[in-house]
Tab-separated table of N, CA and C in Angstrom:
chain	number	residue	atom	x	y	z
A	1	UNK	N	7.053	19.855	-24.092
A	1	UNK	CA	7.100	20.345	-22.727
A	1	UNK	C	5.680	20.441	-22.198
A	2	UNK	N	5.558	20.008	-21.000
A	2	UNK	CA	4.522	19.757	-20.161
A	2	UNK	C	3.577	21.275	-19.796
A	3	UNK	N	2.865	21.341	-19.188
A	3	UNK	CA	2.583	22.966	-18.922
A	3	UNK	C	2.822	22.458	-16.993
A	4	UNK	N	2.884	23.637	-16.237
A	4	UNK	CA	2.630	23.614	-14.996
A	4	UNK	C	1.696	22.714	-14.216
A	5	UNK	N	1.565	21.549	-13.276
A	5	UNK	CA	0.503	21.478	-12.795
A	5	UNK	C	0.251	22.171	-11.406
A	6	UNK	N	-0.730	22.469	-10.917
A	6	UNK	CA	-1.287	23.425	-9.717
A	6	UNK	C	-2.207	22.556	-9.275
A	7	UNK	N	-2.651	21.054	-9.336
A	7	UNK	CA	-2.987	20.326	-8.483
A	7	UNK	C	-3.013	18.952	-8.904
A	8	UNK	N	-3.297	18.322	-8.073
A	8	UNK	CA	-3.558	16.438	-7.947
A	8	UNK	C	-4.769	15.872	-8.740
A	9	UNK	N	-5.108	14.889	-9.054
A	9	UNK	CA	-6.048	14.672	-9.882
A	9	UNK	C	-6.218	13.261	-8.616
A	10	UNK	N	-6.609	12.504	-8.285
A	10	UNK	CA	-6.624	11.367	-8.049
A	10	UNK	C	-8.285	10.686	-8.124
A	11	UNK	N	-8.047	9.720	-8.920
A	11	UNK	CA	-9.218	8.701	-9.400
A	11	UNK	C	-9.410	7.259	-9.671
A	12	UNK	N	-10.088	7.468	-9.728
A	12	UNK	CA	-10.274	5.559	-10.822
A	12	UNK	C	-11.029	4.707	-9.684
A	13	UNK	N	-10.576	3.709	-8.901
A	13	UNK	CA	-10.675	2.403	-8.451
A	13	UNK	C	-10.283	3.229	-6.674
A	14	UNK	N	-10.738	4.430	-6.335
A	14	UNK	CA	-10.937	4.672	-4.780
A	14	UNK	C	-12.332	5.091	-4.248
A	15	UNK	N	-11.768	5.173	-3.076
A	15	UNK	CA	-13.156	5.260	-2.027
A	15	UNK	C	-13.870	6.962	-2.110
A	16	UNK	N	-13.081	8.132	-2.792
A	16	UNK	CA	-13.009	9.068	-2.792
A	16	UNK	C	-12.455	10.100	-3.576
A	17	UNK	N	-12.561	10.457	-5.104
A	17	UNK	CA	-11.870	10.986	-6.175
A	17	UNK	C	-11.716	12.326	-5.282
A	18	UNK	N	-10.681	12.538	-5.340
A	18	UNK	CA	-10.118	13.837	-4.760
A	18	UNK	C	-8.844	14.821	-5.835
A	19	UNK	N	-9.761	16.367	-5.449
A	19	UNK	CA	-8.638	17.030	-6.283
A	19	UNK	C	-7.668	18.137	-5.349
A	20	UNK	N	-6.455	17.214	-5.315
A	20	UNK	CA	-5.525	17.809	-4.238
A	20	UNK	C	-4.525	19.042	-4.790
A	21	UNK	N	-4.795	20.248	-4.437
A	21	UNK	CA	-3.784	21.357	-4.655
A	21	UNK	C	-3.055	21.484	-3.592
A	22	UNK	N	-1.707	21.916	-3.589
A	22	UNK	CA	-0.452	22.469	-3.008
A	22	UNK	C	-0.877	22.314	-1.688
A	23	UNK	N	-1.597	22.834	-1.151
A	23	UNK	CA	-2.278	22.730	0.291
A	23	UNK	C	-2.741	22.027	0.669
A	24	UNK	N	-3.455	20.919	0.402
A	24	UNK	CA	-4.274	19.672	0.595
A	24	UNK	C	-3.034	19.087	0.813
A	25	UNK	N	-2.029	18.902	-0.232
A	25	UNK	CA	-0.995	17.639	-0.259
A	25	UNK	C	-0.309	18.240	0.927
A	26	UNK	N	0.051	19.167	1.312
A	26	UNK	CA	0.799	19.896	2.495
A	26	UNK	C	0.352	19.479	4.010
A	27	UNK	N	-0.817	19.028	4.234
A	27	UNK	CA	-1.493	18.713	5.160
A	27	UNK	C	-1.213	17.567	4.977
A	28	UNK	N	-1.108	16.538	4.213
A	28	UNK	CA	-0.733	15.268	4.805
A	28	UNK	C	0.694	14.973	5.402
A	29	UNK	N	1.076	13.941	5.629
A	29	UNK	CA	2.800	14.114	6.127
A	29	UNK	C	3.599	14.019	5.261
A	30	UNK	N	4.258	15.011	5.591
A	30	UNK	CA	5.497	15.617	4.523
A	30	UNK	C	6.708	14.651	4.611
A	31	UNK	N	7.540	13.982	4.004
A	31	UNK	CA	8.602	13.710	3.848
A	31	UNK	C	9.534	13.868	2.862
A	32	UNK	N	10.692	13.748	3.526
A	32	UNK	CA	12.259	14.566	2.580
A	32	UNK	C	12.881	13.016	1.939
A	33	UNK	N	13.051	13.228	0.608
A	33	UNK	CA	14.183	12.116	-0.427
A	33	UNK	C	15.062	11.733	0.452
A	34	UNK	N	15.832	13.099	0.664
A	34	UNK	CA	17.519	12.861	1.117
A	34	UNK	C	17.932	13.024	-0.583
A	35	UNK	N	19.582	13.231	-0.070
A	35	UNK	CA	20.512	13.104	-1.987
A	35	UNK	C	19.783	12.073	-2.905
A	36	UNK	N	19.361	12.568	-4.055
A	36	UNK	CA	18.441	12.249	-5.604
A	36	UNK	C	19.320	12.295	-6.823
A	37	UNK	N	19.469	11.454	-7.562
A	37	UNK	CA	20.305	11.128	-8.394
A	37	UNK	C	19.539	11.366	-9.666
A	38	UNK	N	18.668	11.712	-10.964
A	38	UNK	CA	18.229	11.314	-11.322
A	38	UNK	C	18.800	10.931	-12.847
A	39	UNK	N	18.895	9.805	-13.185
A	39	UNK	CA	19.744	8.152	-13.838
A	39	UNK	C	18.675	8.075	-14.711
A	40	UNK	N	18.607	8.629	-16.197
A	40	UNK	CA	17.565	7.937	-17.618
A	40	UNK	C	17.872	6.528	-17.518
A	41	UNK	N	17.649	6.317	-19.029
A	41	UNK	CA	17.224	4.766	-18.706
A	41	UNK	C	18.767	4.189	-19.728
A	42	UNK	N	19.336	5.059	-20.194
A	42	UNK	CA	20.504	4.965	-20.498
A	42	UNK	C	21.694	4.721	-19.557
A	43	UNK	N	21.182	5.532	-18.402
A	43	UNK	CA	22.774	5.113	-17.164
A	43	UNK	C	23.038	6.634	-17.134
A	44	UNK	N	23.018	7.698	-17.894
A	44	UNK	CA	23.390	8.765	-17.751
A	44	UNK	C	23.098	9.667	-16.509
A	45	UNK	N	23.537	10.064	-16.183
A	45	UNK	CA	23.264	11.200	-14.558
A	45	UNK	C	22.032	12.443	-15.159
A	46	UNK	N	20.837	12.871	-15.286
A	46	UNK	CA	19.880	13.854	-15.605
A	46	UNK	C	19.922	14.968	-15.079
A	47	UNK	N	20.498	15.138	-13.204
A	47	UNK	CA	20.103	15.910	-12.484
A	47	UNK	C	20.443	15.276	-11.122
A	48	UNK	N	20.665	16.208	-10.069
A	48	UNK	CA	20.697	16.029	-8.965
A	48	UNK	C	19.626	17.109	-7.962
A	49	UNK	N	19.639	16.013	-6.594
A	49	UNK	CA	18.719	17.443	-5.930
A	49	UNK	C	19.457	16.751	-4.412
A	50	UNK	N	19.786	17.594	-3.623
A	50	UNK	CA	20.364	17.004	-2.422
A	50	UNK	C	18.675	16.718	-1.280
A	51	UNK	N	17.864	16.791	-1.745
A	51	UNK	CA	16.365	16.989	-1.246
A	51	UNK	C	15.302	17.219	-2.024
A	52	UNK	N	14.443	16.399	-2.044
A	52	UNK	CA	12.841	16.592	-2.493
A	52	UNK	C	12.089	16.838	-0.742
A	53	UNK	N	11.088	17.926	-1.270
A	53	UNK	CA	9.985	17.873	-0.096
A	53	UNK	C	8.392	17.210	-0.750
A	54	UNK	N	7.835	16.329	-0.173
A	54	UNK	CA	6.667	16.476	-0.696
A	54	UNK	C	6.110	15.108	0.193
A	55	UNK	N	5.108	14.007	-0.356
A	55	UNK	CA	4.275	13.688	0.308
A	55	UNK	C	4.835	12.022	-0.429
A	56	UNK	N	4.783	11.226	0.372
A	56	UNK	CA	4.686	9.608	-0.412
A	56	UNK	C	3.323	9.551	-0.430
A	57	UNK	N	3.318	8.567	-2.216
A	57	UNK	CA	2.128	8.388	-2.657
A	57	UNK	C	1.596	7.175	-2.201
A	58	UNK	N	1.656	6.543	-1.391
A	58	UNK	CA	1.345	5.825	-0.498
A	58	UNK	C	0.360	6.482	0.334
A	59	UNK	N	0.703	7.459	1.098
A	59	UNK	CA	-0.194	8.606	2.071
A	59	UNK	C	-0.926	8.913	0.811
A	60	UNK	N	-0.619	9.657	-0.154
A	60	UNK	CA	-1.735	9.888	-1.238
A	60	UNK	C	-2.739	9.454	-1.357
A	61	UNK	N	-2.545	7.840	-1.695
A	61	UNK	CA	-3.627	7.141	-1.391
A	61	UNK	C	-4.015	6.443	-0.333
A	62	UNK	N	-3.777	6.384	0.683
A	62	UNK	CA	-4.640	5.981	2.097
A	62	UNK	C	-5.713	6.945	2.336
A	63	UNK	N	-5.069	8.630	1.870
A	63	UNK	CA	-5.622	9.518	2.209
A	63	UNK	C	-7.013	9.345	0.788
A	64	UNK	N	-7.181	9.020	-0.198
A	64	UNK	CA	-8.443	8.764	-0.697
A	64	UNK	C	-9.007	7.159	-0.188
A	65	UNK	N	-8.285	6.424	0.045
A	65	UNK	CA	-8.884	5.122	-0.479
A	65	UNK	C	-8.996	4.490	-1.266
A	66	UNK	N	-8.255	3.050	-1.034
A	66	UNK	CA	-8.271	2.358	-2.900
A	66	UNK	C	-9.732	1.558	-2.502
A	67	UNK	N	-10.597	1.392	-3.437
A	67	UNK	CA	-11.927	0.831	-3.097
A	67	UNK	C	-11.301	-0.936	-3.274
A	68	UNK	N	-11.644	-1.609	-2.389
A	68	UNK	CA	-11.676	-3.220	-2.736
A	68	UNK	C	-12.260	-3.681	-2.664
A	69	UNK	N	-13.064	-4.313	-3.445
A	69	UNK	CA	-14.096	-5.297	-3.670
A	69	UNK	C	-14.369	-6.277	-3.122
A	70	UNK	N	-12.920	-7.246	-3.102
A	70	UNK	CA	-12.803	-8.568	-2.352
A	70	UNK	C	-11.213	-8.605	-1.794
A	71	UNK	N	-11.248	-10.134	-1.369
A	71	UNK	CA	-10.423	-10.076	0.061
A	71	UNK	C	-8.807	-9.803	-0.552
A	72	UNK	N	-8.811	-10.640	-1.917
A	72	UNK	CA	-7.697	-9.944	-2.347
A	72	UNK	C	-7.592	-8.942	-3.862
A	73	UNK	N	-8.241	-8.233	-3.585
A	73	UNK	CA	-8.597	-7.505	-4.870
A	73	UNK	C	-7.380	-5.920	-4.839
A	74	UNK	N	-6.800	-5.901	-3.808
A	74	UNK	CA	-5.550	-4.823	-3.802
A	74	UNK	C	-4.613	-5.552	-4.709
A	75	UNK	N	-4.211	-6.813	-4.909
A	75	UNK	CA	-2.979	-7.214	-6.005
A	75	UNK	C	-3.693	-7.640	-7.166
A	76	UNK	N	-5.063	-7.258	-7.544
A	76	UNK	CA	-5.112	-6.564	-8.989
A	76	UNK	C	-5.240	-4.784	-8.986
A	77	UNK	N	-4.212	-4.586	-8.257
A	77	UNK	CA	-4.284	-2.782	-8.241
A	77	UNK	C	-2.996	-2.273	-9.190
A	78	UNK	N	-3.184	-1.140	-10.205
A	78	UNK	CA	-1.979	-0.927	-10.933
A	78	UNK	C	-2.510	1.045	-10.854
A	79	UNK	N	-1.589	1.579	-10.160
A	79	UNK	CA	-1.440	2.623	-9.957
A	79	UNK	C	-0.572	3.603	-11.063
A	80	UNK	N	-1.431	4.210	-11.696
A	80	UNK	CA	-0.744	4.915	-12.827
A	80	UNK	C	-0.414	6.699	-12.836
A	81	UNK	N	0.362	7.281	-12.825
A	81	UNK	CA	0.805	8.460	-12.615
A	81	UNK	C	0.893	9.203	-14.123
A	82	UNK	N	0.346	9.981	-14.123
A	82	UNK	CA	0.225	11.212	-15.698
A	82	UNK	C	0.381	12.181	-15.559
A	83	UNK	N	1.501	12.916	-16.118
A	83	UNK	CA	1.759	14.094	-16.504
A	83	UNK	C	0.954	14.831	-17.374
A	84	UNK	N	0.746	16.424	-17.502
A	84	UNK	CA	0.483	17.399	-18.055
A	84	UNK	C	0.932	17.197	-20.005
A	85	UNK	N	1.784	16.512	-20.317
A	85	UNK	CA	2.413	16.645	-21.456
A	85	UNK	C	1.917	15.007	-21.505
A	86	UNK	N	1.138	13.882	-21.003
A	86	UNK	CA	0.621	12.662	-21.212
A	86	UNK	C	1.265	11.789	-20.739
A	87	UNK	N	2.864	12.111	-20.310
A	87	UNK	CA	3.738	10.803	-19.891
A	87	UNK	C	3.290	10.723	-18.917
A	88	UNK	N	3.184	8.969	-19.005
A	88	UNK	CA	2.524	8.071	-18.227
A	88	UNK	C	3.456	7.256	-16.967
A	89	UNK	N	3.679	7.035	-16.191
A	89	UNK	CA	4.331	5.641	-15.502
A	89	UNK	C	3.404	4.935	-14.320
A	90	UNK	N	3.755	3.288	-14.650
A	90	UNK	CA	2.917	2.618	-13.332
A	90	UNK	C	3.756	1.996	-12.264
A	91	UNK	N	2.586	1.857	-11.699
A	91	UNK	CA	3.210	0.890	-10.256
A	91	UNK	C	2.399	0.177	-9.859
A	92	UNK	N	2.660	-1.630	-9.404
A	92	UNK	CA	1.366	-2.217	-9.157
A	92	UNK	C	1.091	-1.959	-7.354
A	93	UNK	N	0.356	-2.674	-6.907
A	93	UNK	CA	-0.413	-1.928	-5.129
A	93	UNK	C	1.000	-2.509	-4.029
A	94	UNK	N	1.143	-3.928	-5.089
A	94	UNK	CA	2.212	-4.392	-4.649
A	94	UNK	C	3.332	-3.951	-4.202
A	95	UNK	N	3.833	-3.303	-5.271
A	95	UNK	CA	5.144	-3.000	-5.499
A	95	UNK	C	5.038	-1.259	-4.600
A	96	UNK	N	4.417	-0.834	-4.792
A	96	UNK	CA	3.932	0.442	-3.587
A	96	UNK	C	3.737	-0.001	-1.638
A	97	UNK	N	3.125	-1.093	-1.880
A	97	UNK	CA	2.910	-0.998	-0.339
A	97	UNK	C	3.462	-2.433	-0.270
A	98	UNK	N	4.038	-3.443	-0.297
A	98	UNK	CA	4.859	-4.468	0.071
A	98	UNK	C	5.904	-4.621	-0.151
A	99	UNK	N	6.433	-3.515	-0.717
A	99	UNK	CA	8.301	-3.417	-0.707
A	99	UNK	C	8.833	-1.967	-0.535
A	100	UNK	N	10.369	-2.168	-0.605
A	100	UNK	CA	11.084	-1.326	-0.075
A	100	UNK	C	10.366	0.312	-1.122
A	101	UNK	N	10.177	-0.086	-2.519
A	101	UNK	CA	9.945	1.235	-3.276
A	101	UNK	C	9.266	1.829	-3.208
A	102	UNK	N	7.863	1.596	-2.326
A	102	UNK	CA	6.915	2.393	-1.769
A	102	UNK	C	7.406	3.789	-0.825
A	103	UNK	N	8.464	2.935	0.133
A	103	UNK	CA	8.705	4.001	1.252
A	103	UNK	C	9.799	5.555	0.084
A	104	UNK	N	10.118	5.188	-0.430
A	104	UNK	CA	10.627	5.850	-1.271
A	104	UNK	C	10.046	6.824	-2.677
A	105	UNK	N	8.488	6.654	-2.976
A	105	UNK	CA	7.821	6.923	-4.307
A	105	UNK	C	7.258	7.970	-3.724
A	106	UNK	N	7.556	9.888	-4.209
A	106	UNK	CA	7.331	10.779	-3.779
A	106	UNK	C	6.975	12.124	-4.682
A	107	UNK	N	5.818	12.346	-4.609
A	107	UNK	CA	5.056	13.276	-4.593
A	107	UNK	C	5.195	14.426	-4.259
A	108	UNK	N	6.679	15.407	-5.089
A	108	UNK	CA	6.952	16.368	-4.226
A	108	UNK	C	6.639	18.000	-4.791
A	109	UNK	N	6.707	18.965	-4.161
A	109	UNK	CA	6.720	20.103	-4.194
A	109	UNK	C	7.957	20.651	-4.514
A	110	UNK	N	8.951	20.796	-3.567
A	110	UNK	CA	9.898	21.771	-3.735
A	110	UNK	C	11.043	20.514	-3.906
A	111	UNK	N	12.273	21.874	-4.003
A	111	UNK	CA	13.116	20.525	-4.332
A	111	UNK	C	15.034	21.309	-3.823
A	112	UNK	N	15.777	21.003	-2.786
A	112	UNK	CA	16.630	21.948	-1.782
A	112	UNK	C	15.382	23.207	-1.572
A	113	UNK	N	14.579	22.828	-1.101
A	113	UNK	CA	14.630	24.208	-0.117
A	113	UNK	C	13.447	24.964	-0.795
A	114	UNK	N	13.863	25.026	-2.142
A	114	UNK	CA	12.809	26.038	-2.786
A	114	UNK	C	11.321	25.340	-3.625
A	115	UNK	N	10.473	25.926	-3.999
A	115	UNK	CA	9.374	25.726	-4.938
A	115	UNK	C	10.125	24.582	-6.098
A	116	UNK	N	9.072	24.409	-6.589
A	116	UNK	CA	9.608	23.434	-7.629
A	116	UNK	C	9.444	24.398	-9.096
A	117	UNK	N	10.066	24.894	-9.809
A	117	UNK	CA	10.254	25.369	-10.930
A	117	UNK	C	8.890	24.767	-11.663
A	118	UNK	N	8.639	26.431	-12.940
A	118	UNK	CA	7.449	25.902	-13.726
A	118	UNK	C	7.991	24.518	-14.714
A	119	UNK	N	9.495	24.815	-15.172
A	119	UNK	CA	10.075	23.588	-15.672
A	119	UNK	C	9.893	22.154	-15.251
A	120	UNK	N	10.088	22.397	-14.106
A	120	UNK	CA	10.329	21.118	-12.829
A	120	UNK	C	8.656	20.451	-12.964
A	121	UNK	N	7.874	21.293	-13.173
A	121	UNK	CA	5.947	20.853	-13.357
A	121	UNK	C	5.543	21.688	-11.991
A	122	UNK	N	6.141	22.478	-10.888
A	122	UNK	CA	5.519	22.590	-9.650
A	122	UNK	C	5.289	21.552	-8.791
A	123	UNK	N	4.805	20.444	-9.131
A	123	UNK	CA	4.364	18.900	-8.381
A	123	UNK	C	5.123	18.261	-9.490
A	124	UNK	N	5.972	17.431	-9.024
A	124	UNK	CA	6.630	15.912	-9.811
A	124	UNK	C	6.773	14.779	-9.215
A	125	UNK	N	6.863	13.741	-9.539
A	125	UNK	CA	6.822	12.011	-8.852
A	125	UNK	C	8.577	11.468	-9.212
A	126	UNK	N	8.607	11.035	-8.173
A	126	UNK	CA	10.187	10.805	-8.155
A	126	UNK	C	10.454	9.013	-7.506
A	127	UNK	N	10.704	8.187	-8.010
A	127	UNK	CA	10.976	6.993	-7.728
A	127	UNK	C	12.193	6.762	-6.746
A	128	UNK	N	12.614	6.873	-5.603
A	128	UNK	CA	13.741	6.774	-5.179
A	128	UNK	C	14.511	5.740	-5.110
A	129	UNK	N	13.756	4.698	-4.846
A	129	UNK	CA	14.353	3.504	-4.694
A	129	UNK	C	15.224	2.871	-6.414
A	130	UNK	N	14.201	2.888	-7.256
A	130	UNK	CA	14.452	2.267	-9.041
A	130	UNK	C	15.948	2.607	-8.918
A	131	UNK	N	16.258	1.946	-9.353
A	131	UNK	CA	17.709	1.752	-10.288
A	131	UNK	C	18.144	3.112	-11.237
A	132	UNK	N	17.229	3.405	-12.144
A	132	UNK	CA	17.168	3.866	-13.053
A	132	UNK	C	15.981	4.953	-13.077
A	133	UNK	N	16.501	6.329	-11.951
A	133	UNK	CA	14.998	7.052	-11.671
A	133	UNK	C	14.532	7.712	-12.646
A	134	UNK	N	15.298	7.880	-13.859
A	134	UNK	CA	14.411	8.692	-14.879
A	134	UNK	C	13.351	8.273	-15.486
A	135	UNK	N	13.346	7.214	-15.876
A	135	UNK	CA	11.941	6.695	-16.614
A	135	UNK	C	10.446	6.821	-15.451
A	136	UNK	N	10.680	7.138	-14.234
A	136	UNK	CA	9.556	7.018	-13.322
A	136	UNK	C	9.671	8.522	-12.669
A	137	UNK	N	10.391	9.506	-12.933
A	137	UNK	CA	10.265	10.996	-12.463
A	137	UNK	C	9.708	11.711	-13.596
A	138	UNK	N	8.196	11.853	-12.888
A	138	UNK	CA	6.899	12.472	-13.892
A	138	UNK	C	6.965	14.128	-13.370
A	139	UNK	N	7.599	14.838	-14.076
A	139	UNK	CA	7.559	16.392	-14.117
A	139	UNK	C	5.882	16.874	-14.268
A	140	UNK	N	5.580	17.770	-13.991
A	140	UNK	CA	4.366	18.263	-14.800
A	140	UNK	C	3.397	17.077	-14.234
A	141	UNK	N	3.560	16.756	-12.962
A	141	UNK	CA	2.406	15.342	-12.568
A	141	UNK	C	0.919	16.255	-12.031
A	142	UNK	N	0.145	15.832	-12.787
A	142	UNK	CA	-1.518	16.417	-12.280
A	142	UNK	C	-2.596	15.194	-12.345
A	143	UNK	N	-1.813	13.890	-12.610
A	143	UNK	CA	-3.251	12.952	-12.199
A	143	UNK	C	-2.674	11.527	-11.380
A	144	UNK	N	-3.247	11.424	-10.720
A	144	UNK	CA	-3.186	9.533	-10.134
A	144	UNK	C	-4.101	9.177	-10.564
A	145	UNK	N	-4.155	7.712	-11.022
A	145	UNK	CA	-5.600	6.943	-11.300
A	145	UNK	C	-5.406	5.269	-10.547
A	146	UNK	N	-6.319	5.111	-10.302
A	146	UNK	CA	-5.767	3.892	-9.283
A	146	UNK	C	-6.932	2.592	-10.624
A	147	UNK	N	-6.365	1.841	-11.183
A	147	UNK	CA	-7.132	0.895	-12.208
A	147	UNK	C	-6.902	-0.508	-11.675
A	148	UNK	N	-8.181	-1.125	-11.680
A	148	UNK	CA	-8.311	-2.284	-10.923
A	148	UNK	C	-8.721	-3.495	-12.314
A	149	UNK	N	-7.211	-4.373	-12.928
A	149	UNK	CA	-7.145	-4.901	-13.711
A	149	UNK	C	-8.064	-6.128	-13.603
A	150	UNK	N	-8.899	-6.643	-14.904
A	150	UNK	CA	-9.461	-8.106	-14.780
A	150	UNK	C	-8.644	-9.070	-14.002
């Protein structure tokens, strides 16, 4: 089990390493899931939430900046999300900002209404769009790192 996180970590390959707590992320624009299913990688049902509140990590990072080098140096971008307890999941720049799963990849706080449980991590990452949201809902989330592959 993960411990609590109480803020954002975000680094690596931006214009601006920023450490975002509860309030920082609150100030950017907030958006709601809608009904959340969350589906391991087995098919099994984990959990439901009729609502996440929190921030797409998309805004996350506009709001630092991914640094680019050259003209196409965003599709060697692989965006990696870490939990408190080490679990890891990625996403390439691609798959965040040129398809449907971006508008959906969320960075949230509360979850119906209330705080997010110390269980829950306080801040967790929730894949909405995936098939299969458990393998990409990071409880206990306290870092982004944005890594800009050879």
């Amino acid at each position: 089990i993960g411990t609590p996180s109480h803020s954002l970590r975000v680094g690596g390959a931006v214009k601006a390493s920023a450490d975002l707590d509860l309030a920082a992320l609150k100030q950017l624009t907030p958006h709601d899931s809608g009904p959340t299913t969350v589906v391991c990688a087995s098919g099994a049902t984990m959990g439901k939430a009729d609502n996440y509140r929190g921030v797409l990590l998309t805004e996350v990072l506009k709001h630092v900046g991914i640094k680019l080098d050259g003209h196409k140096d965003d599709r060697r971008m692989v965006i990696v999300a870490r939990a408190t307890d080490d679990y890891v999941v990625t996403f390439s720049w691609n798959e965040l900002f040129n398809t449907s799963i971006g508008k959906e990849v969320l960075v949230a706080w509360e979850k119906d209404g209330q705080p997010l449980s110390a269980k829950e991590g306080q801040l967790l990452l929730i894949s909405g769009q995936d098939i299969k949201t458990g393998p990409r809902h990071v409880r206990w989330l306290n870092r982004i790192e944005v890594v800009r592959m050879p």
